[in-house]
Amino acid sequence: MTPNKEDYLKMIFELNGTYKKVSNKEIVSGLKVSAASVSEMMTKLVKGGYITYTPYQGVQLTETGIAEASILIRKHRLWEVFLVEKLGYSWSEVHEEAELLEHVTSSTLSERLDAFLGFPEKCPHGDMIPKGTVVVDETVTYPLSALEVGQKACLYKVMDEKELLDYLIELDMHIGESFTLLSIGSYEGPIKIQKENCEIVHISQKAAQHLFVERLA
Amino acid sequence: MTPNKEDYLKMIFELNGTYKKVSNKEIVSGLKVSAASVSEMMTKLVKGGYITYTPYQGVQLTETGIAEASILIRKHRLWEVFLVEKLGYSWSEVHEEAELLEHVTSSTLSERLDAFLGFPEKCPHGDMIPKGTVVVDETVTYPLSALEVGQKACLYKVMDEKELLDYLIELDMHIGESFTLLSIGSYEGPIKIQKENCEIVHISQKAAQHLFVERLA
DNA sequence: GATAAGTTTTAGGTTTACCTAAAAATATTT
DNA sequence: AAATATTTTTAGGTAAACCTAAAACTTATC
């Protein structure tokens, strides 16, 4: 897919480069490029003032870097809302399309799109849509796998990964849906939850690690 | 802007490469790249089977080339409709945005966009939107500059060029608008036309060469 | 603390777009 | 037809992404 500077910045952002150092290794697996390419790009991003770099330690976004990444993420998420709400895409299909659209979106276009969509707060996966270049505080969430039995929670966001999204559609689970954790299987067995309509759903441990929930009273 | 193969094909199409040979020179000015670059790209397009090339004579699109170009033009024009009708752009602003969007539009996306827009027939500049890969016959039009005094005509399409489009907005002229030609100034003087609301408009000869009209009875 | 394992960097090369400048081919003018 | 002008091609180079393989550095293990 040939990521460019913008993609690197976004990846660093997604790996929490806003508040901690991110290793080259993480970027390598995130973008599926060679370690050499990452190393080379980090040098360029330092020159551009987007990141600070401690060799062998990792990179962290500067203010400029955070702003750049936020703008891109904003565009990405606005397109996702558009694709789902206006064009009838399912939320598991939108990521790849948005990935391409984001890079050719002028600021004028993103502002008008935002207005057209009625200034949405969140993308279809439940992530906040940054306003301007300001990074929005995300709600405190936990992986579903970290909950205790009996805890009531609400599905808040989902890692943006096609297979996982398809799996959720199969399970008929949606963002914003509340449920109570019934039991956690041993030996990697599935987690059992009960939805508000009393339906019982079995979720693999692996998926549970990528589903983020808000604890409810 | 760094045109790629798709842009070259589209440019050849727009220079009527469907039914006649197009010179390198024309492509040079159309895409604002060096003659060397055009020459190099033509070699590649021949290898890909998109064009036939007679050295020093010019290029012509093959069936494959026509199909590729039509798909791209379809995407371009659908985006233009979207930008004007849904996002409130004026028709003089949409070309550049659509130019970028068209390249990142999957066939799924273009089909869904088409449906969302209600299967429009024409883009905001009055050009037909190709359906699938089939090239649609364009209505027979003439440059406004070729009309005779007294002829009634209808503005059908406009060369997609920002300055010209802005000029038309200034003159309050719109696609589909009917008028009668009153007089043609000598010494490159303006052409005078009378709109249906009786308003009289003066159009420069230069603009008149880039405005295409349908003759009315 | 020495060895092994893992990570990052450097070195050297590829691709695909671009370019300028000069050579070759064609077209036009005298 | 010869000279001039225009257009196209070729030759040689740049830029920004990529890569593999080997060297350098850091961390973990024995």
Tab-separated table of C-alpha atoms (C1' of nucleotides) in Angstrom:
chain	number	residue	atom	x	y	z
A	1	MET	CA	0.000	0.000	0.000
A	2	THR	CA	3.067	2.254	0.235
A	3	PRO	CA	2.500	4.354	3.320
A	4	ASN	CA	3.743	7.939	3.230
A	5	LYS	CA	4.703	10.391	5.950
A	6	GLU	CA	1.088	10.971	6.918
A	7	ASP	CA	0.487	7.266	7.384
A	8	TYR	CA	3.540	6.961	9.564
A	9	LEU	CA	2.355	9.829	11.744
A	10	LYS	CA	-1.096	8.336	12.061
A	11	MET	CA	0.358	4.976	12.985
A	12	ILE	CA	2.560	6.528	15.671
A	13	PHE	CA	-0.512	8.327	16.981
A	14	GLU	CA	-2.497	5.104	17.067
A	15	LEU	CA	0.341	3.428	18.940
A	16	ASN	CA	-0.088	6.130	21.609
A	17	GLY	CA	2.884	8.184	20.478
A	18	THR	CA	1.171	11.212	21.965
A	19	TYR	CA	2.211	10.346	25.485
A	20	LYS	CA	4.837	7.605	25.234
A	21	LYS	CA	7.746	6.442	23.158
A	22	VAL	CA	6.883	4.090	20.338
A	23	SER	CA	9.480	1.564	19.138
A	24	ASN	CA	10.393	1.057	15.496
A	25	LYS	CA	9.340	-2.539	15.905
A	26	GLU	CA	5.754	-1.560	16.612
A	27	ILE	CA	5.632	0.624	13.525
A	28	VAL	CA	7.112	-2.191	11.451
A	29	SER	CA	4.268	-4.519	12.349
A	30	GLY	CA	1.651	-1.793	12.192
A	31	LEU	CA	2.509	-0.704	8.662
A	32	LYS	CA	3.974	-3.963	7.341
A	33	VAL	CA	7.161	-2.409	6.026
A	34	SER	CA	10.799	-3.297	6.688
A	35	ALA	CA	12.703	-2.067	9.703
A	36	ALA	CA	15.030	-0.232	7.354
A	37	SER	CA	12.165	1.767	5.874
A	38	VAL	CA	10.935	2.774	9.300
A	39	SER	CA	14.389	3.863	10.358
A	40	GLU	CA	14.751	5.938	7.226
A	41	MET	CA	11.349	7.569	7.630
A	42	MET	CA	11.965	8.399	11.286
A	43	THR	CA	15.000	10.432	10.227
A	44	LYS	CA	12.781	12.382	7.829
A	45	LEU	CA	10.055	12.956	10.389
A	46	VAL	CA	12.614	14.299	12.847
A	47	LYS	CA	13.879	16.720	10.193
A	48	GLY	CA	10.296	17.840	9.599
A	49	GLY	CA	9.794	18.471	13.314
A	50	TYR	CA	6.990	15.966	13.698
A	51	ILE	CA	8.626	13.671	16.216
A	52	THR	CA	11.438	13.530	18.723
A	53	TYR	CA	13.669	10.556	18.361
A	54	THR	CA	16.011	8.933	20.824
A	55	PRO	CA	17.985	6.375	18.799
A	56	TYR	CA	17.281	2.830	19.960
A	57	GLN	CA	14.641	4.186	22.343
A	58	GLY	CA	11.748	5.148	20.102
A	59	VAL	CA	9.791	8.108	18.844
A	60	GLN	CA	7.251	10.470	20.333
A	61	LEU	CA	5.030	12.990	18.559
A	62	THR	CA	5.687	16.722	18.895
A	63	GLU	CA	2.804	19.216	19.008
A	64	THR	CA	3.102	19.536	15.233
A	65	GLY	CA	3.049	15.785	14.843
A	66	ILE	CA	-0.028	15.425	17.002
A	67	ALA	CA	-1.815	18.131	15.031
A	68	GLU	CA	-0.975	16.493	11.706
A	69	ALA	CA	-2.107	13.085	12.852
A	70	SER	CA	-5.347	14.433	14.332
A	71	ILE	CA	-6.259	16.144	11.097
A	72	LEU	CA	-5.777	12.920	9.208
A	73	ILE	CA	-7.716	10.858	11.717
A	74	ARG	CA	-10.530	13.378	11.612
A	75	LYS	CA	-10.787	12.988	7.848
A	76	HIS	CA	-10.655	9.235	8.094
A	77	ARG	CA	-13.479	9.056	10.597
A	78	LEU	CA	-15.680	11.566	8.816
A	79	TRP	CA	-15.473	9.446	5.678
A	80	GLU	CA	-16.363	6.377	7.686
A	81	VAL	CA	-19.497	8.076	8.952
A	82	PHE	CA	-20.382	9.115	5.423
A	83	LEU	CA	-19.899	5.637	4.002
A	84	VAL	CA	-22.015	4.009	6.681
A	85	GLU	CA	-24.774	6.562	7.059
A	86	LYS	CA	-25.168	7.789	3.518
A	87	LEU	CA	-23.944	4.976	1.301
A	88	GLY	CA	-25.150	2.021	3.331
A	89	TYR	CA	-21.775	0.409	3.955
A	90	SER	CA	-21.481	-1.865	6.972
A	91	TRP	CA	-18.949	-0.704	9.544
A	92	SER	CA	-16.642	-3.607	8.755
A	93	GLU	CA	-16.188	-2.442	5.158
A	94	VAL	CA	-15.355	1.202	5.615
A	95	HIS	CA	-11.816	1.197	6.923
A	96	GLU	CA	-9.998	0.503	3.656
A	97	GLU	CA	-12.030	3.029	1.687
A	98	ALA	CA	-11.522	5.733	4.320
A	99	GLU	CA	-7.816	4.937	4.395
A	100	LEU	CA	-7.545	6.105	0.803
A	101	LEU	CA	-10.023	8.966	0.899
A	102	GLU	CA	-8.398	10.643	3.902
A	103	HIS	CA	-5.258	11.470	1.930
A	104	VAL	CA	-7.013	13.394	-0.808
A	105	THR	CA	-9.289	15.411	1.444
A	106	SER	CA	-8.716	19.150	1.604
A	107	SER	CA	-9.590	21.015	4.766
A	108	THR	CA	-12.487	22.662	2.928
A	109	LEU	CA	-13.835	19.278	1.978
A	110	SER	CA	-13.589	17.857	5.479
A	111	GLU	CA	-15.360	20.873	6.980
A	112	ARG	CA	-18.209	20.677	4.497
A	113	LEU	CA	-18.484	16.945	4.921
A	114	ASP	CA	-18.638	17.423	8.674
A	115	ALA	CA	-21.521	19.883	8.290
A	116	PHE	CA	-23.314	17.625	5.816
A	117	LEU	CA	-23.129	14.770	8.298
A	118	GLY	CA	-24.490	16.949	11.093
A	119	PHE	CA	-21.220	17.290	13.025
A	120	PRO	CA	-20.995	13.700	14.244
A	121	GLU	CA	-19.127	13.043	17.494
A	122	LYS	CA	-17.986	9.522	16.796
A	123	CYS	CA	-17.068	7.265	13.885
A	124	PRO	CA	-18.978	4.022	13.334
A	125	HIS	CA	-16.436	2.101	15.425
A	126	GLY	CA	-17.107	4.375	18.359
A	127	ASP	CA	-13.942	6.493	18.196
A	128	MET	CA	-14.118	10.226	18.799
A	129	ILE	CA	-13.771	12.455	15.743
A	130	PRO	CA	-11.123	15.079	16.582
A	131	LYS	CA	-12.342	18.660	16.135
A	132	GLY	CA	-9.849	20.862	14.337
A	133	THR	CA	-6.428	19.907	15.557
A	134	VAL	CA	-7.455	19.532	19.167
A	135	VAL	CA	-7.104	16.047	20.486
A	136	VAL	CA	-10.277	14.979	22.182
A	137	ASP	CA	-10.121	13.119	25.468
A	138	GLU	CA	-11.268	9.633	24.898
A	139	THR	CA	-13.651	8.075	27.395
A	140	VAL	CA	-11.891	5.674	29.769
A	141	THR	CA	-12.400	2.224	28.400
A	142	TYR	CA	-11.131	-1.266	29.182
A	143	PRO	CA	-10.701	-4.343	27.039
A	144	LEU	CA	-13.711	-6.582	27.504
A	145	SER	CA	-11.269	-9.271	28.588
A	146	ALA	CA	-10.404	-7.217	31.683
A	147	LEU	CA	-13.900	-7.179	33.180
A	148	GLU	CA	-14.978	-9.237	36.198
A	149	VAL	CA	-17.922	-11.607	36.247
A	150	GLY	CA	-21.169	-9.778	36.991
A	151	GLN	CA	-19.899	-6.432	35.686
A	152	LYS	CA	-22.304	-4.482	33.542
A	153	ALA	CA	-20.712	-2.658	30.603
A	154	CYS	CA	-21.325	-0.997	27.280
A	155	LEU	CA	-19.454	-1.695	24.047
A	156	TYR	CA	-17.659	1.568	23.349
A	157	LYS	CA	-15.199	0.973	20.583
A	158	VAL	CA	-13.715	-1.741	18.485
A	159	MET	CA	-10.267	-2.146	16.963
A	160	ASP	CA	-10.579	-1.272	13.341
A	161	GLU	CA	-9.845	-4.686	11.862
A	162	LYS	CA	-11.985	-6.311	9.212
A	163	GLU	CA	-12.119	-9.829	10.658
A	164	LEU	CA	-13.071	-8.622	14.084
A	165	LEU	CA	-15.742	-6.362	12.681
A	166	ASP	CA	-17.207	-9.199	10.649
A	167	TYR	CA	-17.136	-11.412	13.724
A	168	LEU	CA	-19.168	-8.833	15.619
A	169	ILE	CA	-21.725	-8.574	12.860
A	170	GLU	CA	-22.042	-12.343	13.035
A	171	LEU	CA	-22.609	-12.078	16.783
A	172	ASP	CA	-25.027	-9.175	16.257
A	173	MET	CA	-23.110	-6.966	18.664
A	174	HIS	CA	-23.190	-3.195	18.220
A	175	ILE	CA	-21.443	-0.123	19.544
A	176	GLY	CA	-23.357	1.311	22.473
A	177	GLU	CA	-24.933	-2.009	23.357
A	178	SER	CA	-25.058	-2.842	27.073
A	179	PHE	CA	-24.548	-6.270	28.540
A	180	THR	CA	-23.545	-8.135	31.702
A	181	LEU	CA	-20.575	-10.452	31.878
A	182	LEU	CA	-21.758	-13.912	32.886
A	183	SER	CA	-18.599	-16.025	32.896
A	184	ILE	CA	-15.055	-16.279	31.608
A	185	GLY	CA	-14.078	-19.658	30.196
A	186	SER	CA	-10.815	-21.192	31.406
A	187	TYR	CA	-8.146	-22.449	28.971
A	188	GLU	CA	-8.879	-19.577	26.556
A	189	GLY	CA	-12.518	-20.623	26.425
A	190	PRO	CA	-15.105	-18.069	25.334
A	191	ILE	CA	-16.469	-15.271	27.474
A	192	LYS	CA	-20.212	-15.448	27.995
A	193	ILE	CA	-22.213	-12.249	28.137
A	194	GLN	CA	-25.899	-11.462	28.350
A	195	LYS	CA	-27.291	-8.667	26.246
A	196	GLU	CA	-30.117	-6.407	27.386
A	197	ASN	CA	-32.616	-8.389	25.357
A	198	CYS	CA	-31.428	-11.374	27.428
A	199	GLU	CA	-29.723	-13.009	24.464
A	200	ILE	CA	-26.518	-14.812	25.448
A	201	VAL	CA	-23.397	-14.371	23.333
A	202	HIS	CA	-20.091	-16.261	23.440
A	203	ILE	CA	-17.063	-14.178	22.568
A	204	SER	CA	-13.557	-15.538	22.010
A	205	GLN	CA	-10.863	-14.316	24.393
A	206	LYS	CA	-8.918	-13.012	21.453
A	207	ALA	CA	-11.800	-10.826	20.311
A	208	ALA	CA	-12.420	-9.706	23.890
A	209	GLN	CA	-8.931	-8.226	23.985
A	210	HIS	CA	-9.820	-5.984	21.064
A	211	LEU	CA	-13.235	-4.856	22.231
A	212	PHE	CA	-13.238	-1.804	24.465
A	213	VAL	CA	-16.013	-1.229	26.949
A	214	GLU	CA	-17.148	1.416	29.398
A	215	ARG	CA	-17.912	0.123	32.891
A	216	LEU	CA	-21.492	0.762	33.960
A	217	ALA	CA	-22.670	1.011	37.585
B	1	MET	CA	0.487	17.268	-9.331
B	2	THR	CA	2.327	14.229	-10.684
B	3	PRO	CA	-0.083	12.590	-13.092
B	4	ASN	CA	-0.033	8.813	-13.295
B	5	LYS	CA	-1.083	6.375	-16.011
B	6	GLU	CA	-4.765	6.943	-15.300
B	7	ASP	CA	-4.381	10.681	-15.716
B	8	TYR	CA	-2.603	10.244	-19.006
B	9	LEU	CA	-5.386	7.987	-20.282
B	10	LYS	CA	-8.023	10.435	-19.196
B	11	MET	CA	-6.192	13.282	-20.869
B	12	ILE	CA	-5.910	11.348	-24.132
B	13	PHE	CA	-9.622	10.629	-23.903
B	14	GLU	CA	-10.410	14.284	-23.344
B	15	LEU	CA	-8.276	15.189	-26.328
B	16	ASN	CA	-10.562	12.934	-28.396
B	17	GLY	CA	-8.136	10.006	-28.506
B	18	THR	CA	-11.148	7.733	-28.932
B	19	TYR	CA	-11.470	8.510	-32.602
B	20	LYS	CA	-8.315	10.327	-33.667
B	21	LYS	CA	-4.589	10.453	-33.093
B	22	VAL	CA	-3.443	12.750	-30.338
B	23	SER	CA	0.024	14.320	-30.494
B	24	ASN	CA	2.486	14.279	-27.631
B	25	LYS	CA	2.456	18.036	-27.756
B	26	GLU	CA	-1.206	18.202	-26.836
B	27	ILE	CA	-0.640	15.935	-23.868
B	28	VAL	CA	2.337	18.039	-22.801
B	29	SER	CA	0.195	21.141	-22.544
B	30	GLY	CA	-2.787	19.284	-21.125
B	31	LEU	CA	-0.875	17.760	-18.245
B	32	LYS	CA	1.876	20.340	-17.874
B	33	VAL	CA	4.733	17.845	-17.917
B	34	SER	CA	7.831	17.696	-20.104
B	35	ALA	CA	7.804	16.182	-23.568
B	36	ALA	CA	10.265	13.590	-22.325
B	37	SER	CA	7.853	12.414	-19.663
B	38	VAL	CA	5.053	12.051	-22.165
B	39	SER	CA	7.245	10.095	-24.533
B	40	GLU	CA	8.288	7.780	-21.722
B	41	MET	CA	4.729	7.225	-20.534
B	42	MET	CA	3.451	6.511	-24.036
B	43	THR	CA	5.900	3.619	-24.246
B	44	LYS	CA	4.446	2.233	-21.026
B	45	LEU	CA	0.848	2.666	-22.140
B	46	VAL	CA	1.599	0.811	-25.363
B	47	LYS	CA	3.093	-2.067	-23.360
B	48	GLY	CA	-0.031	-2.133	-21.224
B	49	GLY	CA	-2.222	-2.324	-24.320
B	50	TYR	CA	-4.054	0.924	-23.631
B	51	ILE	CA	-3.037	2.816	-26.746
B	52	THR	CA	-1.617	2.299	-30.212
B	53	TYR	CA	1.327	4.464	-31.027
B	54	THR	CA	2.795	5.527	-34.333
B	55	PRO	CA	6.073	7.260	-33.504
B	56	TYR	CA	6.003	10.921	-34.473
B	57	GLN	CA	2.338	10.529	-35.446
B	58	GLY	CA	0.498	10.323	-32.149
B	59	VAL	CA	-1.499	7.953	-29.979
B	60	GLN	CA	-5.013	6.574	-30.078
B	61	LEU	CA	-6.901	4.682	-27.382
B	62	THR	CA	-7.595	0.952	-27.709
B	63	GLU	CA	-10.844	-0.578	-26.423
B	64	THR	CA	-9.082	-1.234	-23.125
B	65	GLY	CA	-7.845	2.323	-22.976
B	66	ILE	CA	-11.304	3.730	-23.639
B	67	ALA	CA	-12.792	1.535	-20.929
B	68	GLU	CA	-10.173	2.597	-18.371
B	69	ALA	CA	-10.620	6.261	-19.159
B	70	SER	CA	-14.429	6.051	-19.015
B	71	ILE	CA	-14.339	4.452	-15.593
B	72	LEU	CA	-12.153	7.250	-14.316
B	73	ILE	CA	-14.259	9.980	-15.890
B	74	ARG	CA	-17.372	8.405	-14.407
B	75	LYS	CA	-15.856	8.587	-10.933
B	76	HIS	CA	-14.709	12.146	-11.483
B	77	ARG	CA	-18.149	13.347	-12.538
B	78	LEU	CA	-20.010	11.498	-9.815
B	79	TRP	CA	-17.839	13.204	-7.220
B	80	GLU	CA	-18.522	16.551	-8.870
B	81	VAL	CA	-22.252	15.982	-8.536
B	82	PHE	CA	-21.806	15.011	-4.907
B	83	LEU	CA	-19.735	18.057	-4.084
B	84	VAL	CA	-22.189	20.450	-5.703
B	85	GLU	CA	-25.484	18.883	-4.678
B	86	LYS	CA	-24.659	17.587	-1.233
B	87	LEU	CA	-21.813	19.726	0.030
B	88	GLY	CA	-22.819	23.031	-1.495
B	89	TYR	CA	-19.712	23.603	-3.596
B	90	SER	CA	-20.068	25.868	-6.593
B	91	TRP	CA	-19.348	24.187	-9.914
B	92	SER	CA	-16.188	26.185	-10.404
B	93	GLU	CA	-14.607	24.700	-7.282
B	94	VAL	CA	-15.204	21.004	-7.774
B	95	HIS	CA	-12.756	20.039	-10.471
B	96	GLU	CA	-9.613	19.917	-8.365
B	97	GLU	CA	-11.255	17.982	-5.542
B	98	ALA	CA	-12.776	15.452	-7.943
B	99	GLU	CA	-9.417	15.091	-9.659
B	100	LEU	CA	-7.995	13.651	-6.458
B	101	LEU	CA	-11.016	11.688	-5.285
B	102	GLU	CA	-11.450	9.804	-8.564
B	103	HIS	CA	-8.171	7.931	-8.075
B	104	VAL	CA	-9.072	6.454	-4.726
B	105	THR	CA	-12.588	5.384	-5.630
B	106	SER	CA	-13.287	1.659	-5.759
B	107	SER	CA	-15.969	0.369	-8.109
B	108	THR	CA	-18.137	-0.437	-5.097
B	109	LEU	CA	-17.836	3.119	-3.910
B	110	SER	CA	-18.699	4.636	-7.275
B	111	GLU	CA	-21.768	2.430	-7.656
B	112	ARG	CA	-23.059	3.310	-4.209
B	113	LEU	CA	-22.349	6.965	-4.729
B	114	ASP	CA	-24.240	6.827	-8.019
B	115	ALA	CA	-27.280	5.333	-6.262
B	116	PHE	CA	-27.046	7.852	-3.421
B	117	LEU	CA	-27.094	10.690	-5.943
B	118	GLY	CA	-30.114	9.226	-7.709
B	119	PHE	CA	-28.254	8.052	-10.840
B	120	PRO	CA	-27.495	11.480	-12.282
B	121	GLU	CA	-27.099	11.765	-16.053
B	122	LYS	CA	-24.760	14.713	-16.158
B	123	CYS	CA	-22.056	16.355	-14.086
B	124	PRO	CA	-22.441	19.981	-12.977
B	125	HIS	CA	-20.574	21.189	-16.077
B	126	GLY	CA	-23.094	19.455	-18.305
B	127	ASP	CA	-20.994	16.463	-19.376
B	128	MET	CA	-22.541	13.006	-19.571
B	129	ILE	CA	-21.619	10.570	-16.815
B	130	PRO	CA	-20.506	7.334	-18.520
B	131	LYS	CA	-22.439	4.261	-17.342
B	132	GLY	CA	-20.190	1.272	-16.638
B	133	THR	CA	-17.510	1.249	-19.301
B	134	VAL	CA	-19.837	2.160	-22.128
B	135	VAL	CA	-19.037	5.467	-23.727
B	136	VAL	CA	-22.120	7.582	-23.951
B	137	ASP	CA	-22.807	9.563	-27.094
B	138	GLU	CA	-22.479	13.184	-26.314
B	139	THR	CA	-25.057	15.577	-27.652
B	140	VAL	CA	-23.826	17.487	-30.707
B	141	THR	CA	-22.615	20.820	-29.496
B	142	TYR	CA	-20.816	23.814	-30.972
B	143	PRO	CA	-18.592	26.437	-29.455
B	144	LEU	CA	-20.680	29.517	-28.734
B	145	SER	CA	-18.231	31.396	-30.942
B	146	ALA	CA	-19.442	29.417	-33.969
B	147	LEU	CA	-23.072	30.559	-33.804
B	148	GLU	CA	-24.656	33.040	-36.202
B	149	VAL	CA	-26.470	36.182	-35.143
B	150	GLY	CA	-30.096	35.488	-34.320
B	151	GLN	CA	-29.496	31.819	-33.468
B	152	LYS	CA	-31.218	30.523	-30.337
B	153	ALA	CA	-29.152	28.116	-28.268
B	154	CYS	CA	-28.768	26.484	-24.901
B	155	LEU	CA	-25.574	26.356	-22.818
B	156	TYR	CA	-24.754	22.663	-22.746
B	157	LYS	CA	-21.301	22.280	-21.354
B	158	VAL	CA	-18.302	24.271	-20.279
B	159	MET	CA	-14.593	23.484	-20.420
B	160	ASP	CA	-13.582	22.477	-16.931
B	161	GLU	CA	-11.310	25.391	-16.145
B	162	LYS	CA	-11.503	27.408	-12.958
B	163	GLU	CA	-11.149	30.876	-14.404
B	164	LEU	CA	-13.775	30.294	-17.026
B	165	LEU	CA	-16.162	28.863	-14.474
B	166	ASP	CA	-15.660	31.835	-12.195
B	167	TYR	CA	-16.237	34.139	-15.138
B	168	LEU	CA	-19.574	32.459	-15.811
B	169	ILE	CA	-20.643	32.790	-12.225
B	170	GLU	CA	-19.853	36.467	-12.480
B	171	LEU	CA	-22.022	36.677	-15.595
B	172	ASP	CA	-24.722	34.584	-13.891
B	173	MET	CA	-24.805	32.093	-16.744
B	174	HIS	CA	-25.847	28.504	-16.062
B	175	ILE	CA	-25.852	25.144	-17.820
B	176	GLY	CA	-29.181	24.572	-19.525
B	177	GLU	CA	-29.863	28.260	-19.878
B	178	SER	CA	-31.310	29.358	-23.217
B	179	PHE	CA	-30.460	32.566	-24.999
B	180	THR	CA	-30.375	34.270	-28.391
B	181	LEU	CA	-27.226	35.595	-29.988
B	182	LEU	CA	-27.603	39.308	-30.634
B	183	SER	CA	-24.274	40.334	-32.119
B	184	ILE	CA	-20.631	39.422	-32.481
B	185	GLY	CA	-18.173	42.230	-31.844
B	186	SER	CA	-15.450	42.817	-34.421
B	187	TYR	CA	-11.767	43.048	-33.451
B	188	GLU	CA	-12.203	40.331	-30.769
B	189	GLY	CA	-14.920	42.389	-29.159
B	190	PRO	CA	-17.447	40.696	-26.908
B	191	ILE	CA	-20.385	38.606	-28.088
B	192	LYS	CA	-23.721	39.935	-26.960
B	193	ILE	CA	-26.480	37.516	-26.038
B	194	GLN	CA	-29.950	37.922	-24.596
B	195	LYS	CA	-31.088	35.513	-21.917
B	196	GLU	CA	-34.686	34.308	-21.583
B	197	ASN	CA	-35.300	36.798	-18.796
B	198	CYS	CA	-34.286	39.436	-21.386
B	199	GLU	CA	-31.068	40.241	-19.570
B	200	ILE	CA	-28.214	41.048	-21.927
B	201	VAL	CA	-24.785	39.546	-21.335
B	202	HIS	CA	-21.443	40.341	-22.953
B	203	ILE	CA	-19.117	37.388	-23.334
B	204	SER	CA	-15.489	37.570	-24.433
B	205	GLN	CA	-14.574	35.784	-27.634
B	206	LYS	CA	-12.052	33.743	-25.729
B	207	ALA	CA	-14.682	32.442	-23.331
B	208	ALA	CA	-17.074	31.822	-26.208
B	209	GLN	CA	-14.600	29.374	-27.694
B	210	HIS	CA	-14.783	27.299	-24.534
B	211	LEU	CA	-18.530	27.339	-24.049
B	212	PHE	CA	-20.436	24.612	-25.870
B	213	VAL	CA	-24.015	25.068	-26.864
B	214	GLU	CA	-26.831	23.086	-28.413
B	215	ARG	CA	-28.595	24.793	-31.322
B	216	LEU	CA	-32.278	25.360	-30.711
B	217	ALA	CA	-34.951	25.709	-33.438
C	1	DG	C1'	30.391	-10.605	32.645
C	2	DA	C1'	30.155	-13.286	28.428
C	3	DT	C1'	27.246	-15.070	25.122
C	4	DA	C1'	23.079	-15.178	22.748
C	5	DA	C1'	18.963	-13.007	21.077
C	6	DG	C1'	16.584	-9.202	19.519
C	7	DT	C1'	16.339	-4.534	17.542
C	8	DT	C1'	17.980	-0.697	14.931
C	9	DT	C1'	20.998	1.317	11.667
C	10	DT	C1'	23.697	1.595	7.577
C	11	DA	C1'	25.010	0.385	2.943
C	12	DG	C1'	23.804	-0.489	-1.511
C	13	DG	C1'	20.133	-1.295	-4.922
C	14	DT	C1'	15.183	-1.113	-7.111
C	15	DT	C1'	11.093	1.321	-8.932
C	16	DT	C1'	8.408	4.883	-10.977
C	17	DA	C1'	7.411	9.066	-11.420
C	18	DC	C1'	9.971	13.435	-12.705
C	19	DC	C1'	13.454	16.599	-15.103
C	20	DT	C1'	17.052	19.098	-18.577
C	21	DA	C1'	19.728	19.082	-22.510
C	22	DA	C1'	21.083	17.292	-26.730
C	23	DA	C1'	20.170	14.419	-30.794
C	24	DA	C1'	17.020	12.758	-34.310
C	25	DA	C1'	13.066	13.036	-37.067
C	26	DT	C1'	9.459	15.546	-39.291
C	27	DA	C1'	7.177	19.749	-40.985
C	28	DT	C1'	7.256	24.322	-42.673
C	29	DT	C1'	9.026	28.192	-44.919
C	30	DT	C1'	11.711	30.510	-48.202
D	1	DA	C1'	15.416	21.581	-52.420
D	2	DA	C1'	17.634	23.793	-48.591
D	3	DA	C1'	17.287	26.033	-44.467
D	4	DT	C1'	14.684	26.759	-40.435
D	5	DA	C1'	11.524	25.608	-37.030
D	6	DT	C1'	8.980	22.351	-34.437
D	7	DT	C1'	8.221	18.028	-32.319
D	8	DT	C1'	9.740	13.739	-30.510
D	9	DT	C1'	13.134	10.728	-28.719
D	10	DT	C1'	17.112	9.442	-26.159
D	11	DA	C1'	20.592	9.922	-22.617
D	12	DG	C1'	21.709	10.777	-18.120
D	13	DG	C1'	20.152	12.338	-13.469
D	14	DT	C1'	16.925	13.428	-9.238
D	15	DA	C1'	13.525	12.242	-5.602
D	16	DA	C1'	10.896	9.484	-2.520
D	17	DA	C1'	9.209	5.554	-1.475
D	18	DC	C1'	10.684	0.616	-1.242
D	19	DC	C1'	13.820	-3.599	-0.321
D	20	DT	C1'	17.697	-7.238	1.492
D	21	DA	C1'	21.742	-8.180	3.882
D	22	DA	C1'	25.159	-7.078	7.000
D	23	DA	C1'	26.923	-4.313	10.815
D	24	DA	C1'	26.175	-2.023	15.244
D	25	DC	C1'	24.005	-1.577	19.297
D	26	DT	C1'	20.975	-3.011	23.342
D	27	DT	C1'	18.770	-6.321	26.235
D	28	DA	C1'	18.230	-10.828	28.165
D	29	DT	C1'	20.041	-15.214	29.654
D	30	DC	C1'	23.190	-18.259	31.543
